[in-house]
PDB file of C-alpha atoms in Angstrom:
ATOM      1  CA  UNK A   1     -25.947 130.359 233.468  1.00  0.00           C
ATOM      2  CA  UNK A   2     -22.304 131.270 233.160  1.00  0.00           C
ATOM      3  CA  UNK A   3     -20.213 130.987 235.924  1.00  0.00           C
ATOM      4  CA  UNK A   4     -16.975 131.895 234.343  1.00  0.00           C
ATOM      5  CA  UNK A   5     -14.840 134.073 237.128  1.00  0.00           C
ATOM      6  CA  UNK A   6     -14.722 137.372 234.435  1.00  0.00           C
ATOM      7  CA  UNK A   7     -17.981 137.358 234.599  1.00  0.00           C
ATOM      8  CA  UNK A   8     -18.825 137.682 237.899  1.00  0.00           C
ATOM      9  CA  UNK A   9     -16.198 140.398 238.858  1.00  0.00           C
ATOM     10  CA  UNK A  10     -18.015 141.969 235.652  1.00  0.00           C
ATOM     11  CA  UNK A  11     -21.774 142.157 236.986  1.00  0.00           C
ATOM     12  CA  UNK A  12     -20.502 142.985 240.629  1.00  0.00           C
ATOM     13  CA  UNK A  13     -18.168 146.204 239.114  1.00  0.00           C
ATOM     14  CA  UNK A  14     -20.299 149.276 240.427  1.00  0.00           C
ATOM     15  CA  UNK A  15     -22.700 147.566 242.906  1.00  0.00           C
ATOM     16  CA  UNK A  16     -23.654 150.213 245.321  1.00  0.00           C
ATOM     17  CA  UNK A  17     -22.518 148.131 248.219  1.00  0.00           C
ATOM     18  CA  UNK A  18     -18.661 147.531 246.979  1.00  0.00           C
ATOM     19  CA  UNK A  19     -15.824 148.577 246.516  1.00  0.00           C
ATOM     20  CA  UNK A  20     -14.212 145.772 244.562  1.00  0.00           C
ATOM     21  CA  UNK A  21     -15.072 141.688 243.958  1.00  0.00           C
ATOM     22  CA  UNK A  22     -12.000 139.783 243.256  1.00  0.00           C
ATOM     23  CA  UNK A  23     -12.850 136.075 241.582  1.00  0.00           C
ATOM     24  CA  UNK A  24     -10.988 132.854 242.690  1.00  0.00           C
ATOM     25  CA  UNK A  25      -8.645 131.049 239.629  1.00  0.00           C
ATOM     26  CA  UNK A  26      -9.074 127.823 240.515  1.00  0.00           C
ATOM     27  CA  UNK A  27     -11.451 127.976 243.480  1.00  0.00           C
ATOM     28  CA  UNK A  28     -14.801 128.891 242.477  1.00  0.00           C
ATOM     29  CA  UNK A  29     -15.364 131.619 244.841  1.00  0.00           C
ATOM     30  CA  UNK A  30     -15.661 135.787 245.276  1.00  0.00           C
ATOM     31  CA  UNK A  31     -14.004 138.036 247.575  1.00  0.00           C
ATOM     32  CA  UNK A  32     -16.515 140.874 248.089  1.00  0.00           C
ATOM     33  CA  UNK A  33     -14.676 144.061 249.288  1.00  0.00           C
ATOM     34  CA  UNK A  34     -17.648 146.353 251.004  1.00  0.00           C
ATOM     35  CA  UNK A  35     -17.441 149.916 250.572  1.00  0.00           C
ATOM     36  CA  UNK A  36     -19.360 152.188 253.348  1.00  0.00           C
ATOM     37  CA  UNK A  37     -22.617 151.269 252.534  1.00  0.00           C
ATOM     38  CA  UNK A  38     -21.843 147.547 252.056  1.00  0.00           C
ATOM     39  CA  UNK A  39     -20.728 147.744 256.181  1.00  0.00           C
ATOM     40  CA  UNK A  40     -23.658 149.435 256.998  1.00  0.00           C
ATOM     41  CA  UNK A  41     -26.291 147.070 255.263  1.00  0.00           C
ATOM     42  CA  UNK A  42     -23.714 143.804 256.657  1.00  0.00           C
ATOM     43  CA  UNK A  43     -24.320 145.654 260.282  1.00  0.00           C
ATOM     44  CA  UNK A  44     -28.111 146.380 259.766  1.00  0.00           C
ATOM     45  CA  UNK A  45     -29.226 143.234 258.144  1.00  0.00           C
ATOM     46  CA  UNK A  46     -26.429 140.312 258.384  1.00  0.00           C
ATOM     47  CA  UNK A  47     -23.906 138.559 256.291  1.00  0.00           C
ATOM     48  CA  UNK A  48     -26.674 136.114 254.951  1.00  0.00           C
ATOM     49  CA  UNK A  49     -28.686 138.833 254.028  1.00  0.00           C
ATOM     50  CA  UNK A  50     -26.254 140.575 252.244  1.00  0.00           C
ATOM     51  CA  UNK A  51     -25.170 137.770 250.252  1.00  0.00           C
ATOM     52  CA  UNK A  52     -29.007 137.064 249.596  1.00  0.00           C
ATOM     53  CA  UNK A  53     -28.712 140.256 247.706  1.00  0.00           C
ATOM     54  CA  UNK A  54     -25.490 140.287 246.024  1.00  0.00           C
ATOM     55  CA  UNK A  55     -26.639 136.665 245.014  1.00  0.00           C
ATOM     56  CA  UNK A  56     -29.786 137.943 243.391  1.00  0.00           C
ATOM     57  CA  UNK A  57     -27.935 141.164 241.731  1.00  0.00           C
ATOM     58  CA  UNK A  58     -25.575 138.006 240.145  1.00  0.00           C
ATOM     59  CA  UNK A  59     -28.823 135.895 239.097  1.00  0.00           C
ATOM     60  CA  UNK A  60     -30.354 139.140 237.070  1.00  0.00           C
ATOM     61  CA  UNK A  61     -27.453 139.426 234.743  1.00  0.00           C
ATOM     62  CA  UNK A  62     -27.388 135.548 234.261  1.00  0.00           C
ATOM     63  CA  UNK A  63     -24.747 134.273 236.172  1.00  0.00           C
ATOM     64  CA  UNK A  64     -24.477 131.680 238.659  1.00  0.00           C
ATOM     65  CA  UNK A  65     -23.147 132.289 242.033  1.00  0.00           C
ATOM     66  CA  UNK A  66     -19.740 130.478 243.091  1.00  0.00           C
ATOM     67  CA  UNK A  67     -20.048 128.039 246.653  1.00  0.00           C
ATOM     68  CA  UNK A  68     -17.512 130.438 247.794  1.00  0.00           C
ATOM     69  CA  UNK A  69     -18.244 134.127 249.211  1.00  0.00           C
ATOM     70  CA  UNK A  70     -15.412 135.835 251.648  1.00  0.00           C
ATOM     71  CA  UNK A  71     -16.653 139.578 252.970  1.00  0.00           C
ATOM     72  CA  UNK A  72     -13.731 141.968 253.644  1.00  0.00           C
ATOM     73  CA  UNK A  73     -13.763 145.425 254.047  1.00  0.00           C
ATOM     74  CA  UNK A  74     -10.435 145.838 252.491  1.00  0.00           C
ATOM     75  CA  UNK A  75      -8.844 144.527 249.306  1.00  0.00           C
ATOM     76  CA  UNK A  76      -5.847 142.055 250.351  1.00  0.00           C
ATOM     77  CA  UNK A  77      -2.486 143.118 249.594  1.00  0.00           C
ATOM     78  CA  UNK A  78      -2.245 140.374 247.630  1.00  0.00           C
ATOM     79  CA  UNK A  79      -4.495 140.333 244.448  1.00  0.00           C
ATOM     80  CA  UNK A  80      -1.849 137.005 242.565  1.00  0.00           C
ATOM     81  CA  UNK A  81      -4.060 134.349 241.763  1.00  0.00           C
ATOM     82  CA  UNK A  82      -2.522 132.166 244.109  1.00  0.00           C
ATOM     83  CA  UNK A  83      -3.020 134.570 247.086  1.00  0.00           C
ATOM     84  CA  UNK A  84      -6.987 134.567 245.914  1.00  0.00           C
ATOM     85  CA  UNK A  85      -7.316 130.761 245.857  1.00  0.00           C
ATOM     86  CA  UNK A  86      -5.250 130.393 249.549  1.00  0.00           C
ATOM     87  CA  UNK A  87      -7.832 133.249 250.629  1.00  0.00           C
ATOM     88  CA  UNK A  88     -11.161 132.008 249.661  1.00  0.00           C
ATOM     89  CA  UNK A  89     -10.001 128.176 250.708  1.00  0.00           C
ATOM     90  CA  UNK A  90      -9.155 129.309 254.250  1.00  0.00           C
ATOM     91  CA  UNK A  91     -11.266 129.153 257.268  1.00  0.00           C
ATOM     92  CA  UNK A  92     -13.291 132.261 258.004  1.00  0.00           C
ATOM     93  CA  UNK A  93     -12.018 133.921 261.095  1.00  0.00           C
ATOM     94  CA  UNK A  94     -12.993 133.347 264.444  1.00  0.00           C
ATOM     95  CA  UNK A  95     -11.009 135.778 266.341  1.00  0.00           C
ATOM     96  CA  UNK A  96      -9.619 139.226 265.937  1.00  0.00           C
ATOM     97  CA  UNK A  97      -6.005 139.661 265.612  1.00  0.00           C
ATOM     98  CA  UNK A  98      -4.164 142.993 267.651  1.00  0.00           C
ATOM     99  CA  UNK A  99      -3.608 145.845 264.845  1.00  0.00           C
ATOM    100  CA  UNK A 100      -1.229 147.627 267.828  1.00  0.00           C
ATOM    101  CA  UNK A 101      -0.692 146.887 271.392  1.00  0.00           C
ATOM    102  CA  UNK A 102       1.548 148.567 273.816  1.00  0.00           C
ATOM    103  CA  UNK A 103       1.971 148.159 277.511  1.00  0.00           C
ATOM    104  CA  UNK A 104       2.644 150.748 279.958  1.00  0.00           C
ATOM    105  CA  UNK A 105       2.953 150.186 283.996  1.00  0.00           C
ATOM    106  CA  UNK A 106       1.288 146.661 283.481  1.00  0.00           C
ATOM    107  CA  UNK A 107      -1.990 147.494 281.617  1.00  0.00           C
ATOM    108  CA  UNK A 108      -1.722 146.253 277.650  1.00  0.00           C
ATOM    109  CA  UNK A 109      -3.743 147.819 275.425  1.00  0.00           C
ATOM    110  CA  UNK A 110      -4.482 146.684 272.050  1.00  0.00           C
ATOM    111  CA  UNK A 111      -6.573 148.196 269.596  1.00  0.00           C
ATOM    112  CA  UNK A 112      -8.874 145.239 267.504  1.00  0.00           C
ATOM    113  CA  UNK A 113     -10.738 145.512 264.357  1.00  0.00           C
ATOM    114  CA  UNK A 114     -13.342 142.798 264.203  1.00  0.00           C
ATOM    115  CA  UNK A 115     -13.430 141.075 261.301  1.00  0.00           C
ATOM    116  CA  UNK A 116     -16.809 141.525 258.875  1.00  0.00           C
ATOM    117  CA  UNK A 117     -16.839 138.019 258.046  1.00  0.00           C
ATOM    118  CA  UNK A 118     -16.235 136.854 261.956  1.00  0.00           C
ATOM    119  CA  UNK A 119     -17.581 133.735 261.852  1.00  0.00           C
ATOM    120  CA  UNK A 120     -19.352 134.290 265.373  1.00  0.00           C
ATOM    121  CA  UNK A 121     -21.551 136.755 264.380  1.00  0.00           C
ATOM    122  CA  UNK A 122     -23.720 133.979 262.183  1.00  0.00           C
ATOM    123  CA  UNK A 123     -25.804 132.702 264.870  1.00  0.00           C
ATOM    124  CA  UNK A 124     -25.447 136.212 267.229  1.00  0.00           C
ATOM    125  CA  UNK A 125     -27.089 137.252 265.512  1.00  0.00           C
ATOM    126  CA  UNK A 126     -28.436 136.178 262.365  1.00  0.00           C
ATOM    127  CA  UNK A 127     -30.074 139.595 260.991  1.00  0.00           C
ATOM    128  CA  UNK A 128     -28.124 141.620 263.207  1.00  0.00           C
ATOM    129  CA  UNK A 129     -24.348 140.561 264.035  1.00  0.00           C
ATOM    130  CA  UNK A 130     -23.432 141.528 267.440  1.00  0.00           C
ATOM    131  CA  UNK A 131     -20.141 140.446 268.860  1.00  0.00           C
ATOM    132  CA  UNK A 132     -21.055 137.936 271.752  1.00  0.00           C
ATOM    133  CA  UNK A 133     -20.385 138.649 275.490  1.00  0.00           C
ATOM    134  CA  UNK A 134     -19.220 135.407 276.218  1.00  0.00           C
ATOM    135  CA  UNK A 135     -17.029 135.917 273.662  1.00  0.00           C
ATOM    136  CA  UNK A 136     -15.341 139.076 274.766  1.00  0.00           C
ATOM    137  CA  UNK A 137     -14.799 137.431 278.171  1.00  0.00           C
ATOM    138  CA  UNK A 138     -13.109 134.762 276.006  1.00  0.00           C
ATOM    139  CA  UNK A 139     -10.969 137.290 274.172  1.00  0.00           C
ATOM    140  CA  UNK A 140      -9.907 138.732 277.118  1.00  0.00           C
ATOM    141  CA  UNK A 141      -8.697 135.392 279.016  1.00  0.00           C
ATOM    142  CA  UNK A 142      -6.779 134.474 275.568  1.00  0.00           C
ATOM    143  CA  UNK A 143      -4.862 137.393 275.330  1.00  0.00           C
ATOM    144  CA  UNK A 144      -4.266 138.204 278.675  1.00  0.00           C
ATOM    145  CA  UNK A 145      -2.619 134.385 278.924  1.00  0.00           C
ATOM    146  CA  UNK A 146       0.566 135.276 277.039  1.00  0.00           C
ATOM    147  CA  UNK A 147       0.964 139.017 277.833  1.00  0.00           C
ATOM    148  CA  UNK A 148      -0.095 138.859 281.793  1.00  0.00           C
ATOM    149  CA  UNK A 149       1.254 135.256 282.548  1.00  0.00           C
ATOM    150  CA  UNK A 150      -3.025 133.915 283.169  1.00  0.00           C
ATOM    151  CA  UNK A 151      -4.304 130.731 282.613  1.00  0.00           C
ATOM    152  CA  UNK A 152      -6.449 130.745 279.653  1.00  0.00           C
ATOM    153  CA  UNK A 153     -10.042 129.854 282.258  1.00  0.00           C
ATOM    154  CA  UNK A 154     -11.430 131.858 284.858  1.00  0.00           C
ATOM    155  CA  UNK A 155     -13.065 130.249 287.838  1.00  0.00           C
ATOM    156  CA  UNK A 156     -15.367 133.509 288.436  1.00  0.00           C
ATOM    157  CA  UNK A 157     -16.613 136.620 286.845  1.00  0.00           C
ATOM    158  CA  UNK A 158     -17.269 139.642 288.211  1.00  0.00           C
ATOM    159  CA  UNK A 159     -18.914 143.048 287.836  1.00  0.00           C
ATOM    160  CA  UNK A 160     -19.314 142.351 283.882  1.00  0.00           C
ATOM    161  CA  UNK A 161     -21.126 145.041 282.309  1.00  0.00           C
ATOM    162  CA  UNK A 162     -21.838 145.142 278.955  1.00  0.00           C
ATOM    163  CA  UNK A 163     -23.063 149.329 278.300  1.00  0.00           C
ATOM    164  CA  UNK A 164     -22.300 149.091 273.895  1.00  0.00           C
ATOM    165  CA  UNK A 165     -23.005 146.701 270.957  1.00  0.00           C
ATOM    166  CA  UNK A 166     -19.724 145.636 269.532  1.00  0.00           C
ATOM    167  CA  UNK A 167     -20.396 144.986 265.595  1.00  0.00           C
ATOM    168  CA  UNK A 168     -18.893 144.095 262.325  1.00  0.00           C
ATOM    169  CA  UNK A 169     -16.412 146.066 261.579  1.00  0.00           C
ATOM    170  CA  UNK A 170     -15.859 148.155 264.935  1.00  0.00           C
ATOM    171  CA  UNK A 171     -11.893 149.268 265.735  1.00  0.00           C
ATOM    172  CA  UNK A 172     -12.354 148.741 269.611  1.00  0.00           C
ATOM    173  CA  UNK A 173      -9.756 149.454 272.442  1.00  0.00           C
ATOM    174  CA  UNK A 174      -8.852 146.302 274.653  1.00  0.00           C
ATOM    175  CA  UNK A 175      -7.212 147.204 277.993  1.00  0.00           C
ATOM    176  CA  UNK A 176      -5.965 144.538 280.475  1.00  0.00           C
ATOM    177  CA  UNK A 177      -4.961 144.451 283.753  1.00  0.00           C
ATOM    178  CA  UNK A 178      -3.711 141.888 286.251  1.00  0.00           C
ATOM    179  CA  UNK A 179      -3.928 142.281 290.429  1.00  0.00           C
ATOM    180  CA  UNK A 180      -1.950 139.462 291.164  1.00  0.00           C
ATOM    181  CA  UNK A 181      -2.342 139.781 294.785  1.00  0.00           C
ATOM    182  CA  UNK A 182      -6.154 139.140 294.354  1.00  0.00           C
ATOM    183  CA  UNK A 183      -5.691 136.744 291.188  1.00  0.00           C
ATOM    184  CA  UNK A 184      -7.881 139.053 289.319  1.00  0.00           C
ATOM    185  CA  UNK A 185      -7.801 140.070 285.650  1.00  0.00           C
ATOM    186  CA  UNK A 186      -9.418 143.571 284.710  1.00  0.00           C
ATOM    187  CA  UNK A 187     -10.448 143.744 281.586  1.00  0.00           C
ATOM    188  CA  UNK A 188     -12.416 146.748 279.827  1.00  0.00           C
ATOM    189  CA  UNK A 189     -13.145 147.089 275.857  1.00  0.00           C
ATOM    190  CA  UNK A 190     -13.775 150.927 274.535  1.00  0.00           C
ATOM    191  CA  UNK A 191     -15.656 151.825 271.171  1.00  0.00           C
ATOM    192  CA  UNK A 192     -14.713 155.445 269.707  1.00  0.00           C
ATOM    193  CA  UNK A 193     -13.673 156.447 273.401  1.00  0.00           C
ATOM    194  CA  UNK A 194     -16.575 155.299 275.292  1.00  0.00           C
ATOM    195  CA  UNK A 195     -16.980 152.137 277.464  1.00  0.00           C
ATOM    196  CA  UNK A 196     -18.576 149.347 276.024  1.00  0.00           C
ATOM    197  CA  UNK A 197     -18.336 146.531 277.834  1.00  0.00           C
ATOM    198  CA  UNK A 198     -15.763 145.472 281.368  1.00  0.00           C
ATOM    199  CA  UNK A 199     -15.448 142.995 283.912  1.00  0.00           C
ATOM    200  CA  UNK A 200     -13.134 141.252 286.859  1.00  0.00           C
ATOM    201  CA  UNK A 201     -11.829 137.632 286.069  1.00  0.00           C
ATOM    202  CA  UNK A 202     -10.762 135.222 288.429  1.00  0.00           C
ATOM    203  CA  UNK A 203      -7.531 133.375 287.247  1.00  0.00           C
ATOM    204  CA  UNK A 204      -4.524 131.807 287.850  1.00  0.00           C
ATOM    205  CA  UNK A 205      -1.145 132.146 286.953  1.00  0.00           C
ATOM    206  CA  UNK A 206       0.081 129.926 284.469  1.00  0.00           C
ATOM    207  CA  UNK A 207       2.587 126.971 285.396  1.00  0.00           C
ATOM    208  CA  UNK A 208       5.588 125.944 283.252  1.00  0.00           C
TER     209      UNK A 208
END
């Protein structure tokens, strides 16, 4: 089977699911780049899944699949060579990073797109990727800490409620909110304007 990197990016041009495949120069390895549909069947039926199928779409024009897969749902900036190699040789991601935030009378808000290839959403779950609750609490804690002053732990949770499945792909709304008096953090994340998940953290303020 050939392997070579033109030849992948070749038999992946048109596949249904994306939008481009970008090939590794030295690191064997694709970046997939899912189009609408490619999200959806990622959201329905999991990253392993989905490569299960690009893999076999590969195998039926006669070319072997790289070690390598990355799953974006945008192309890089980036397309060099170089910028491909750094891309496919670096960690998946295991958090999502603020795309705005703001702050107003004390609450932040930051909007967060969560990544398609999040590496958390392997094992939660396998055939259908679901952003964690544990993991939200975590979210919140982390970003609150340099924003809000709040150590990074909570020593009790509150009133969590968890009303919306936060997926692949999902642009969500993050607000925070500290009552120092009662050394409690609000936190509440919002999907397309409705509430999906909120809660009352007991920290600390950080020292030093």
């Amino acid at each position: 089977m050939s392997s070579e990197p033109h030849a992948l990016t070749t038999c992946l041009d048109g596949h249904p699911w994306l939008a481009g495949a970008h090939a590794g120069d030295t690191v064997s390895g694709v970046l997939l780049v899912l189009n609408a549909d490619g999200i959806d069947a990622l959201r329905q039926h999991g990253r392993q899944a989905l490569l299960d199928h690009v893999q076999a779409h590969v195998a039926a024009y006669g070319v072997a699949s790289p070690p390598i897969w990355r799953v974006l749902d945008a192309a890089p900036d980036d397309l060099s060579p170089h910028a491909l190699d750094a891309l496919l040789q670096s960690p998946r991601p295991d958090h999502a990073a603020p795309l705005t935030e703001h702050e107003q009378d004390g609450i932040w808000t930051l909007v967060l797109q969560l990544p398609p290839d999040l590496i958390h959403f392997d094992g939660h779950f396998p055939q259908a990727p679901v952003l964690p609750g544990v993991l939200q609490v975590g979210w919140a804690l982390a970003l609150a800490a340099p924003r809000l002053g709040t150590s990074m732990h909570c020593r009790e949770m509150e009133s969590l409620k968890f009303q919306q499945l936060l997926r692949p792909c999902d642009e969500v709304e993050l607000t925070l909110r500290l009552d120092a008096a009662r050394g409690k953090l609000h936190f509440a994340y919002h999907l397309a304007g409705a509430h999906a998940s909120s809660g009352r953290l007991c920290v600390e303020q950080a020292h030093g």
